[in-house]
Short mmCIF file of C-alpha atoms and ligand atoms in Angstrom, two decimals:
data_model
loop_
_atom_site.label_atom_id
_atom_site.label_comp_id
_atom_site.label_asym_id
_atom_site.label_seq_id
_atom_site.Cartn_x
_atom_site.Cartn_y
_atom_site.Cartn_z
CA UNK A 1 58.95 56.22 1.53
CA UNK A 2 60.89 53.17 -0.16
CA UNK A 3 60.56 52.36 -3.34
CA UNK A 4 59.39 49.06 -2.50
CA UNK A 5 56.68 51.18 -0.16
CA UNK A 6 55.46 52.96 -3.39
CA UNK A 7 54.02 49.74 -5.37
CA UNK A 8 52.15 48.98 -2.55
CA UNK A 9 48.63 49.56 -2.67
CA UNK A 10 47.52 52.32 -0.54
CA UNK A 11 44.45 51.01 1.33
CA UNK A 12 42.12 53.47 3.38
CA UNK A 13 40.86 52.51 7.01
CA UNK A 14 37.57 54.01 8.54
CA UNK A 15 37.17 53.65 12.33
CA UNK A 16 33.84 52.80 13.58
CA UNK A 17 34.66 52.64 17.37
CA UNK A 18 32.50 56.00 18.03
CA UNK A 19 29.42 54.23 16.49
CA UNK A 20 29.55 50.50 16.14
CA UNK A 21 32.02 49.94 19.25
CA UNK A 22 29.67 52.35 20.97
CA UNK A 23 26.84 49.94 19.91
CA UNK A 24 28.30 47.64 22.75
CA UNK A 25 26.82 47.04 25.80
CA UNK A 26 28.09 49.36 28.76
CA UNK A 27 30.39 51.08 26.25
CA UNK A 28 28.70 54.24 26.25
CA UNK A 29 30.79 57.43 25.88
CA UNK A 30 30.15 61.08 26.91
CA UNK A 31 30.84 63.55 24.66
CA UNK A 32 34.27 64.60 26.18
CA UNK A 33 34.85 61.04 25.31
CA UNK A 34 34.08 61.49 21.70
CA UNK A 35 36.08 64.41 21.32
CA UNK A 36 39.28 62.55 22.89
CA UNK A 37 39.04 59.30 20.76
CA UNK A 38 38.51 61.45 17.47
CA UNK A 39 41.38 63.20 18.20
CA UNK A 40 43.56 60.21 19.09
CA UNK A 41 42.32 58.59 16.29
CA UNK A 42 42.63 61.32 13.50
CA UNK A 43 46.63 61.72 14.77
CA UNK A 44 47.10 57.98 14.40
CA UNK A 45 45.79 58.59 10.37
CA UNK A 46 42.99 56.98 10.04
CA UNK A 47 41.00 58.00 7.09
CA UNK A 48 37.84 58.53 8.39
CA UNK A 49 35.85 58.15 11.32
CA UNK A 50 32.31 57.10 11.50
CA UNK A 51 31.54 59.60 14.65
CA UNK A 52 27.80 58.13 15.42
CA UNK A 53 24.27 57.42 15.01
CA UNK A 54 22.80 61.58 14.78
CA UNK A 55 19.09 60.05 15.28
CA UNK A 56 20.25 58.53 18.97
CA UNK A 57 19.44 61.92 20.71
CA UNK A 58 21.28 65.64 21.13
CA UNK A 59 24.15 64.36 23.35
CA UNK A 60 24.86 62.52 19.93
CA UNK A 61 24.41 64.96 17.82
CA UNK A 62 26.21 67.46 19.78
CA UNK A 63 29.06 65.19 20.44
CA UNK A 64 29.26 65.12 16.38
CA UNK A 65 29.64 68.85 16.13
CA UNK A 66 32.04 69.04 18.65
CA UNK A 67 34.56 66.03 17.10
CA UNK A 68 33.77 68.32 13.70
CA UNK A 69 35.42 71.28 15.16
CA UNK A 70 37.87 69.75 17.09
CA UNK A 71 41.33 70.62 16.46
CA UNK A 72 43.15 67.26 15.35
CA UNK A 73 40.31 67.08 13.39
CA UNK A 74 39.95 70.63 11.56
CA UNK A 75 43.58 69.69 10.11
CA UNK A 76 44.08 69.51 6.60
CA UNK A 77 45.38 65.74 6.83
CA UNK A 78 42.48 65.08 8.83
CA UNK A 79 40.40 62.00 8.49
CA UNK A 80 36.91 62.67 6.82
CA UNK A 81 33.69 62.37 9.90
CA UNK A 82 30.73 60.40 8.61
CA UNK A 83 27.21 60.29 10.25
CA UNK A 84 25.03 57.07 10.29
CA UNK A 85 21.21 57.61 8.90
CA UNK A 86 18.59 55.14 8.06
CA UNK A 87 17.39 55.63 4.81
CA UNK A 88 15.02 58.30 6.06
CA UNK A 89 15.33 62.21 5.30
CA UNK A 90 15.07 63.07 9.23
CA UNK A 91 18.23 61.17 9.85
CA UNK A 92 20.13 62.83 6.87
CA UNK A 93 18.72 66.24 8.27
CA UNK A 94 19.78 65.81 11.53
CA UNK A 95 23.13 63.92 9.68
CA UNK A 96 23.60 67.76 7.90
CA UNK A 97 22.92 69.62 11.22
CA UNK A 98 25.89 67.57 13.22
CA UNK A 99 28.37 68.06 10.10
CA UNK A 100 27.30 71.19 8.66
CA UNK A 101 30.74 72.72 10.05
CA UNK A 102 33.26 70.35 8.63
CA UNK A 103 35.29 71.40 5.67
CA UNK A 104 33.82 70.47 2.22
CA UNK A 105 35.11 67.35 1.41
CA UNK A 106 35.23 66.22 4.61
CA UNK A 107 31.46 64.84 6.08
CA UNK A 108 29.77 62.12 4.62
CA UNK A 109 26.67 60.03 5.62
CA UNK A 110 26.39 56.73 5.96
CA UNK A 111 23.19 55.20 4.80
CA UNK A 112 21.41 51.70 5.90
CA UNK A 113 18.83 49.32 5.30
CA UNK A 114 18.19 45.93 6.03
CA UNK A 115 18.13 44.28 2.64
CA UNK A 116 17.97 40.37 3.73
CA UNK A 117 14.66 38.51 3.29
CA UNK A 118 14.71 38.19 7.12
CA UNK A 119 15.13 41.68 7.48
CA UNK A 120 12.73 42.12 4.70
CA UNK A 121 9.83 40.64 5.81
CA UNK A 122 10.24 40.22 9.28
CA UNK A 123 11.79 43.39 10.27
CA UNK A 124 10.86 45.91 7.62
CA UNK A 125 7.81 44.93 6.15
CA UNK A 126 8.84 45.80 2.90
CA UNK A 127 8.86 44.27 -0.27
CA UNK A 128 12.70 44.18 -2.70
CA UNK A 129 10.78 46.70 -4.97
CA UNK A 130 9.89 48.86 -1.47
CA UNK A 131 13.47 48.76 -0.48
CA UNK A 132 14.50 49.85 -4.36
CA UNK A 133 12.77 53.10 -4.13
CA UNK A 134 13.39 54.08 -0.63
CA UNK A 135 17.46 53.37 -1.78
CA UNK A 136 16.63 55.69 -4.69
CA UNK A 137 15.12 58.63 -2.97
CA UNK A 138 17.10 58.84 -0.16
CA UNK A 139 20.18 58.12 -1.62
CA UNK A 140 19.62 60.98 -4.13
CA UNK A 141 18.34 63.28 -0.71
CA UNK A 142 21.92 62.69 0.55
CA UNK A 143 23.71 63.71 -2.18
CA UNK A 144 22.04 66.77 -2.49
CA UNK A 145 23.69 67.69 0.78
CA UNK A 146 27.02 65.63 1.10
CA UNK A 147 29.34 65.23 -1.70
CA UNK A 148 30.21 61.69 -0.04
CA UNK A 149 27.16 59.46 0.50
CA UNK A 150 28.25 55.71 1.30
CA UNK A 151 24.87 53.23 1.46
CA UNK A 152 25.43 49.52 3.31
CA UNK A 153 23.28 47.17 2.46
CA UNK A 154 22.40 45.97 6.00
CA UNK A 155 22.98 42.09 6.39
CA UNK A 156 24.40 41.92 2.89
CA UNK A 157 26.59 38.95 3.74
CA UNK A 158 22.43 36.85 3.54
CA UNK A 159 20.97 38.98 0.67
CA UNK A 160 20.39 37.08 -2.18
CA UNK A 161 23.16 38.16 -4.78
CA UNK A 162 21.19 38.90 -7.60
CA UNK A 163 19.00 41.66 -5.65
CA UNK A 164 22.22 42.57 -3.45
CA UNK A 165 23.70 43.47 -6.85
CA UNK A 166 20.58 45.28 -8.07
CA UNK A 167 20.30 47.19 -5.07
CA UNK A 168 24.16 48.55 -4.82
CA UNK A 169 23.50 49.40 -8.42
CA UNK A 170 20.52 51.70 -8.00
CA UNK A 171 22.51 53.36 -5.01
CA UNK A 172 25.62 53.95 -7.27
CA UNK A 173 23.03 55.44 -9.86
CA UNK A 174 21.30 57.41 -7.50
CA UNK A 175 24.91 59.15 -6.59
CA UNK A 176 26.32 56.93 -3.40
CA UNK A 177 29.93 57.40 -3.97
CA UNK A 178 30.71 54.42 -1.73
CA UNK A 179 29.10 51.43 -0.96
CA UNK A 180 29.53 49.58 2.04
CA UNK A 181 29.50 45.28 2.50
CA UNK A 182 28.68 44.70 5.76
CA UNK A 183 28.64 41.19 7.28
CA UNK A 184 26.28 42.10 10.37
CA UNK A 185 26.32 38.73 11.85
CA UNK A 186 29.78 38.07 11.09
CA UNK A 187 29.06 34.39 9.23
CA UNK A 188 31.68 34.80 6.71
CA UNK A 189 34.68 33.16 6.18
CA UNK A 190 37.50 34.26 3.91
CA UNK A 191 36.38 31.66 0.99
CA UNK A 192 33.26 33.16 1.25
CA UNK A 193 34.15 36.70 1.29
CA UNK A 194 35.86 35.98 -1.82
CA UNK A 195 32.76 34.04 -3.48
CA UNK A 196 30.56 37.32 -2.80
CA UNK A 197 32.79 39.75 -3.43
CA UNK A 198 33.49 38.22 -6.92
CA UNK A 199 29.88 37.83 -7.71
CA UNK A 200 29.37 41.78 -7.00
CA UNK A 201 32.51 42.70 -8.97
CA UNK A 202 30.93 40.94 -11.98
CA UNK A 203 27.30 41.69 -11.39
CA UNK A 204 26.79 45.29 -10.83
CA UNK A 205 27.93 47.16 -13.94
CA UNK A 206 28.64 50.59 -12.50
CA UNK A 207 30.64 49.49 -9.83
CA UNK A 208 33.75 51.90 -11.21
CA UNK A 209 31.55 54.87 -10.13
CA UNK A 210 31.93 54.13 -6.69
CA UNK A 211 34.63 52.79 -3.79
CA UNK A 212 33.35 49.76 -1.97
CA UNK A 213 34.15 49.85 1.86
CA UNK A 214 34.14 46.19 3.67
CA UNK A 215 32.69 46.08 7.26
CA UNK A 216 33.10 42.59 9.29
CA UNK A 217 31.86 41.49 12.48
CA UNK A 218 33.51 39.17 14.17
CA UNK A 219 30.95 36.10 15.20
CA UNK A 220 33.33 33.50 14.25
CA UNK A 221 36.55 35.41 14.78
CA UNK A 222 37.76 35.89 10.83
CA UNK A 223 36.78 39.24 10.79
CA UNK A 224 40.42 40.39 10.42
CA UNK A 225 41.11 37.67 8.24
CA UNK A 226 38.25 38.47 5.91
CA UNK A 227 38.99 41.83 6.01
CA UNK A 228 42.26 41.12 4.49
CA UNK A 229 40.84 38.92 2.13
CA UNK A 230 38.54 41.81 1.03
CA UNK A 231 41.19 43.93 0.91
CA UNK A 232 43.40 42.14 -0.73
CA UNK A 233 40.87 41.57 -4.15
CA UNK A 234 40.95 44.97 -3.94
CA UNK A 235 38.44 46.32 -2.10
CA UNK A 236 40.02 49.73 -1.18
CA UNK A 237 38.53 50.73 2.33
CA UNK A 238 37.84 48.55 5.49
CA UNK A 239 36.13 49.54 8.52
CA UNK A 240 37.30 48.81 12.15
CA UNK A 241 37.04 49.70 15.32
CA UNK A 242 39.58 50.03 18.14
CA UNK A 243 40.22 47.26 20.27
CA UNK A 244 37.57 45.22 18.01
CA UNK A 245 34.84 46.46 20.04
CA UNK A 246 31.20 46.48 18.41
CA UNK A 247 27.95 44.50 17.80
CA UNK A 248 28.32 40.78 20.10
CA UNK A 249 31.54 39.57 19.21
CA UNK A 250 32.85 42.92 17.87
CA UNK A 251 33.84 44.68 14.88
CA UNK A 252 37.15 43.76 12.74
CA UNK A 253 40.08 45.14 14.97
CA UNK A 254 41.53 48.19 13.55
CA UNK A 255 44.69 46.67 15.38
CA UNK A 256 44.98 43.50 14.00
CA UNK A 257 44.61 45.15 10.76
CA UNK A 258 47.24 47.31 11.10
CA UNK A 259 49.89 45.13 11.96
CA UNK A 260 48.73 42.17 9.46
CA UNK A 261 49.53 44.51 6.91
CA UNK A 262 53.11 46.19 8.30
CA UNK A 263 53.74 42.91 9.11
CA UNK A 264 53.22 41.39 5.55
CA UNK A 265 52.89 44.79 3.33
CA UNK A 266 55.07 43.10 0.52
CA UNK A 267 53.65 39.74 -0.04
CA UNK A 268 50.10 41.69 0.76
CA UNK A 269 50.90 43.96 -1.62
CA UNK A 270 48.93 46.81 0.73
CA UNK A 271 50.05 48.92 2.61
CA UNK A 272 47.96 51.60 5.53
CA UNK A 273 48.72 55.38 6.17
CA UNK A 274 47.96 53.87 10.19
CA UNK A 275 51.08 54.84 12.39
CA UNK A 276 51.06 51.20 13.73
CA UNK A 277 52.96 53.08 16.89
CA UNK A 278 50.30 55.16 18.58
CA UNK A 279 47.92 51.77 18.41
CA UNK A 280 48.70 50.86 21.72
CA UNK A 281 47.93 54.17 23.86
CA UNK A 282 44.87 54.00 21.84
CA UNK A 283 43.60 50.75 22.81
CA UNK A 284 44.72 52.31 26.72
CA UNK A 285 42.60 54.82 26.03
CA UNK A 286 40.05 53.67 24.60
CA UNK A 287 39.38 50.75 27.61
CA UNK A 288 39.89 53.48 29.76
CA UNK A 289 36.99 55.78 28.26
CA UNK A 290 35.01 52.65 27.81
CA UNK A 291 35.19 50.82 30.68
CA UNK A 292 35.77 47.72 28.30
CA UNK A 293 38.68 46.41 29.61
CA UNK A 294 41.58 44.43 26.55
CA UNK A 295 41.56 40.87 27.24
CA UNK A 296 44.90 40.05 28.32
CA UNK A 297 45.43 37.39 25.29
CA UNK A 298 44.00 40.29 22.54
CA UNK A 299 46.16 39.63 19.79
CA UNK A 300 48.45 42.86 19.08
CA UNK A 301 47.58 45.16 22.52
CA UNK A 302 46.94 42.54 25.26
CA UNK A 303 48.79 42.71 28.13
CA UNK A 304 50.13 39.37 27.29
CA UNK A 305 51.29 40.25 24.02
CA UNK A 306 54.68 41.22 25.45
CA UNK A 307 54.82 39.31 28.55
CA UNK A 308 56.03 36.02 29.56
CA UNK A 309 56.11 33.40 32.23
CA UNK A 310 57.49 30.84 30.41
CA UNK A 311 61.39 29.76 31.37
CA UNK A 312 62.02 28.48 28.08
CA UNK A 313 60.39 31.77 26.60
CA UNK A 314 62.06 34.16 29.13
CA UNK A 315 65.65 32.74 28.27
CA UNK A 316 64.66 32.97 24.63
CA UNK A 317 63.81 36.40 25.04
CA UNK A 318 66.94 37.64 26.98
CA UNK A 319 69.08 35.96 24.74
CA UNK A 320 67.27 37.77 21.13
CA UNK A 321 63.64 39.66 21.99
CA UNK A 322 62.66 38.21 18.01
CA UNK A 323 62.94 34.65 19.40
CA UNK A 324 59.67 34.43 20.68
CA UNK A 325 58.12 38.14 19.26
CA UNK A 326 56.24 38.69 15.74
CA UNK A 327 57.34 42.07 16.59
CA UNK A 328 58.84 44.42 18.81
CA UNK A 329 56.82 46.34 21.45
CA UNK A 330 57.99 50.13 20.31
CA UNK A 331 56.26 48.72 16.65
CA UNK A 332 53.37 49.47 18.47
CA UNK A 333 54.12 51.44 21.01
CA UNK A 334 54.21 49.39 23.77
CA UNK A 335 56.31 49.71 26.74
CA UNK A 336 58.76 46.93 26.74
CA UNK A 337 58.90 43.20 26.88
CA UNK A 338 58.06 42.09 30.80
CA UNK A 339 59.36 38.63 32.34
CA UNK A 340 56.77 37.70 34.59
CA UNK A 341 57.99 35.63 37.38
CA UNK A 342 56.39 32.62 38.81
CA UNK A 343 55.98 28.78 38.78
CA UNK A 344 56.92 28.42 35.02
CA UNK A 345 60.12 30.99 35.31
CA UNK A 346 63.40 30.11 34.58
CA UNK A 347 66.69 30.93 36.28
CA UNK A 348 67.55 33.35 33.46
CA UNK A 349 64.80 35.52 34.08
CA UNK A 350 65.21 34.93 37.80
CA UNK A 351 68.83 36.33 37.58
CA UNK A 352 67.80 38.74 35.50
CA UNK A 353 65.25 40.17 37.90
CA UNK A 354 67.84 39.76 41.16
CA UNK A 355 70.52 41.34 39.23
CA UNK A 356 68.10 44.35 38.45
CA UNK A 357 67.58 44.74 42.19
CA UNK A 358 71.20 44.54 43.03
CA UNK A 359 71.57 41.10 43.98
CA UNK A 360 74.38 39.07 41.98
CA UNK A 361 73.95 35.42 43.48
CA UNK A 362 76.21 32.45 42.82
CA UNK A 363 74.81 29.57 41.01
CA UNK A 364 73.88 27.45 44.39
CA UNK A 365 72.48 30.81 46.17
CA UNK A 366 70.12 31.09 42.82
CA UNK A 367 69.58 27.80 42.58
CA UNK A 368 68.03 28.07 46.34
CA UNK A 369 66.35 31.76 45.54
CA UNK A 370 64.47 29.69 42.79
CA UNK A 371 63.20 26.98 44.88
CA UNK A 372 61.78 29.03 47.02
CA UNK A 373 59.84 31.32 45.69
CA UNK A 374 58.41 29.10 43.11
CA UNK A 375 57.21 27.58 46.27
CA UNK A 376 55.40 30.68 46.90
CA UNK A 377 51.52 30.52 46.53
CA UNK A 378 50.15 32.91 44.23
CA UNK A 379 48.83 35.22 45.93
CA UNK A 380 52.27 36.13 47.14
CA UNK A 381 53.38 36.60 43.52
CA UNK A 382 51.41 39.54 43.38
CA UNK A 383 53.98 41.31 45.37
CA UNK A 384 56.98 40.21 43.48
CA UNK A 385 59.92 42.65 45.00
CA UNK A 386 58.77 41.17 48.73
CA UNK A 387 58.42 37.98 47.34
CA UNK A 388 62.32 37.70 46.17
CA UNK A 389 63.16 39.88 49.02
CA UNK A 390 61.80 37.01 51.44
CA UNK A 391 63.55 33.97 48.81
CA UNK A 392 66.82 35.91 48.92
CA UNK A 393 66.86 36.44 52.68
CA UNK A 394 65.78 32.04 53.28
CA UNK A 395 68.32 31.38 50.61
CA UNK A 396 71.15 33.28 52.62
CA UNK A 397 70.25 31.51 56.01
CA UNK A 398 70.49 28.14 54.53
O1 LIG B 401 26.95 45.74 10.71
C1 LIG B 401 26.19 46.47 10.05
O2 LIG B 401 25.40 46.04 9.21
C2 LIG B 401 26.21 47.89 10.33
C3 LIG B 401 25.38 48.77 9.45
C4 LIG B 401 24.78 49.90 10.19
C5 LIG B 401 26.16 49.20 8.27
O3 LIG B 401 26.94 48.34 11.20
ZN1 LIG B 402 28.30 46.77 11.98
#
């Protein structure tokens, strides 16, 4: 590590893909599943993993047990695997029963309740005072078991910030060790992340006791950017998930994160233990196991990300790949940088792609080659060797 590496902040980042990007519809995963995407994501560094939702069923709580003994995960670098409860004891039992066989220091439980007045009254039933004591007693239940206890306000982001305060404070007191600020509709925006944030910073007094861990959805699409804004006043742990899958319009993406901060580490001042380089057979695997496929325009491990069709891109691109890259593809992993031909193409990448099947044409017999096959409808594109094959071969008889 540089020096320059050093004064950055270290800043820690828990992957909820196993439980919140499960929460997706028709993202289910089988246990094998599980076991894979821990692994994969416990060699890429992540700090912890939020490995599911115990009270679901068996499958889930067997799938927990088995990520627990898992090899990438029994490592001593591994990340920590937290369980999510409702504040109730028979989630935090059956919380204890899927982690009982991880390494001290290494399970945690994840605690929730809906502390909004619509979740409140309309949800809940339960009155702020209510919600105080259940925070107390089961908050003080956990601890007794897990030496890490993190408690989330649910909908925190429309709690009023008085109570919000006075609840995180009664969790801190009753021995949370982390507290979680989850915006579960995802109606922030970075202004606003900053306005609450600085209103808990000031308002609840034992706030040193604890870390605070910031967890966005992303409803308006600033859940990476408010994640970095969270991050950035300091807030020392974000959750994400893989491919920014989750809840409607997903979680923060634990991609986008990632490469925000390699990208801009220094003026960030932050800097993740991620290995930005395994993100994209991650995001591979993780549509794969999923069956949620990466839109093609996903910022960081879309298809498009490295792919052009564009002639005045494609000449760019041969000439210097930073011309028209934020970064390179082996930052993260990717396989290379892919000229797509077709109607926008221009005779650079054209040559190019001739030249790599052993055709060196003169100017005019390009020029031709060109015409042609951007004549070509698109479904013929889809066979692109053939396609310059039969350009080449109408060029040459002309
Ligand atoms: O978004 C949310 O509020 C959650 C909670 C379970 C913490 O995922
Ligand atoms: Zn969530």
């Amino acid at each position: 590590m540089s020096d320059a590496e050093r004064k950055l902040r270290t800043v820690y980042l828990s992957d909820t893909t196993l439980r919140d990007g499960e929460q997706m519809p028709g993202a289910a995963l089988n246990p094998d599943a599980k076991v894979e995407i821990a692994g994969l994501l416990a060699e890429a560094g992540l700090s912890s993993i939020d490995a599911g939702f115990p009270a679901c069923g068996a499958e889930e709580v067997e799938a927990i047990r088995r990520i627990v003994r898992s090899e990438p995960v029994q490592v001593k670098s591994a990340p920590a695997i937290s369980a999510l409860c409702r504040t109730v004891r028979r989630d935090i039992d059956l919380a204890w029963e899927s982690l009982e066989e991880a390494p001290r220091g290494k399970r945690s439980v994840s605690l929730f309740i809906g502390t909004s007045p619509l979740h409140r009254e309309y949800k809940l039933r339960l009155t702020a005072d209510e919600i105080r004591g259940i925070i107390r007693e089961t908050v003080e239940y956990a601890r007794e078991r897990f030496e890490s206890v993190c408690f989330s306000p649910e909908d925190a982001s429309r709690t009023e910030p008085d109570l919000l305060c006075d609840f995180y404070r009664i969790a801190i007191d009753s021995g949370a060790t982390v507290i979680g600020f989850p915006d579960t509709v995802g109606i922030l925006t970075p202004e606003l992340v900053k306005e609450q944030l600085k209103r808990i910073f000031d308002g609840v007094s034992n706030l040193g006791k604890a870390a605070m861990a910031a967890h966005f959805h992303n409803d308006l699409g600033l859940a990476t950017a408010n994640t970095l804004t969270a991050l950035r006043m300091g807030v020392p742990i974000a959750q994400c998930t893989v491919n920014g899958l989750g809840e409607r319009a997903g979680n923060t993406s634990l991609e986008e994160v990632v490469m925000a901060i390699a990208l801009h580490g220094p003026v960030l001042g932050l800097r993740t233990l991620v290995d930005a380089a395994k993100l994209w057979n991650l995001s591979r695997r993780v549509s794969e196991l999923t069956g949620i496929p990466v839109a093609a325009n996903k910022p960081v491990v879309g298809r498009n990300v490295f792919e052009t069709e564009a002639g005045i891109h494609q000449d760019g691109l041969l000439k210097h790949p930073d011309t028209y890259l934020p970064f390179r593809p082996e930052a993260v992993g990717a396989p290379g940088i892919r000229l797509v031909l077709g109607k926008h193409s221009g005779r650079a990448a054209f040559s190019e792609r001739l030249e790599s099947l052993g055709w060196k044409l003169s100017s005019g017999e390009l020029d031709l080659v060109v015409d042609f096959a951007k004549a070509a409808n698109k479904d013929a594109w889809r066979d692109e060797e053939t396609l310059l094959r039969g350009a080449v071969a109408a060029a040459m008889v002309r």
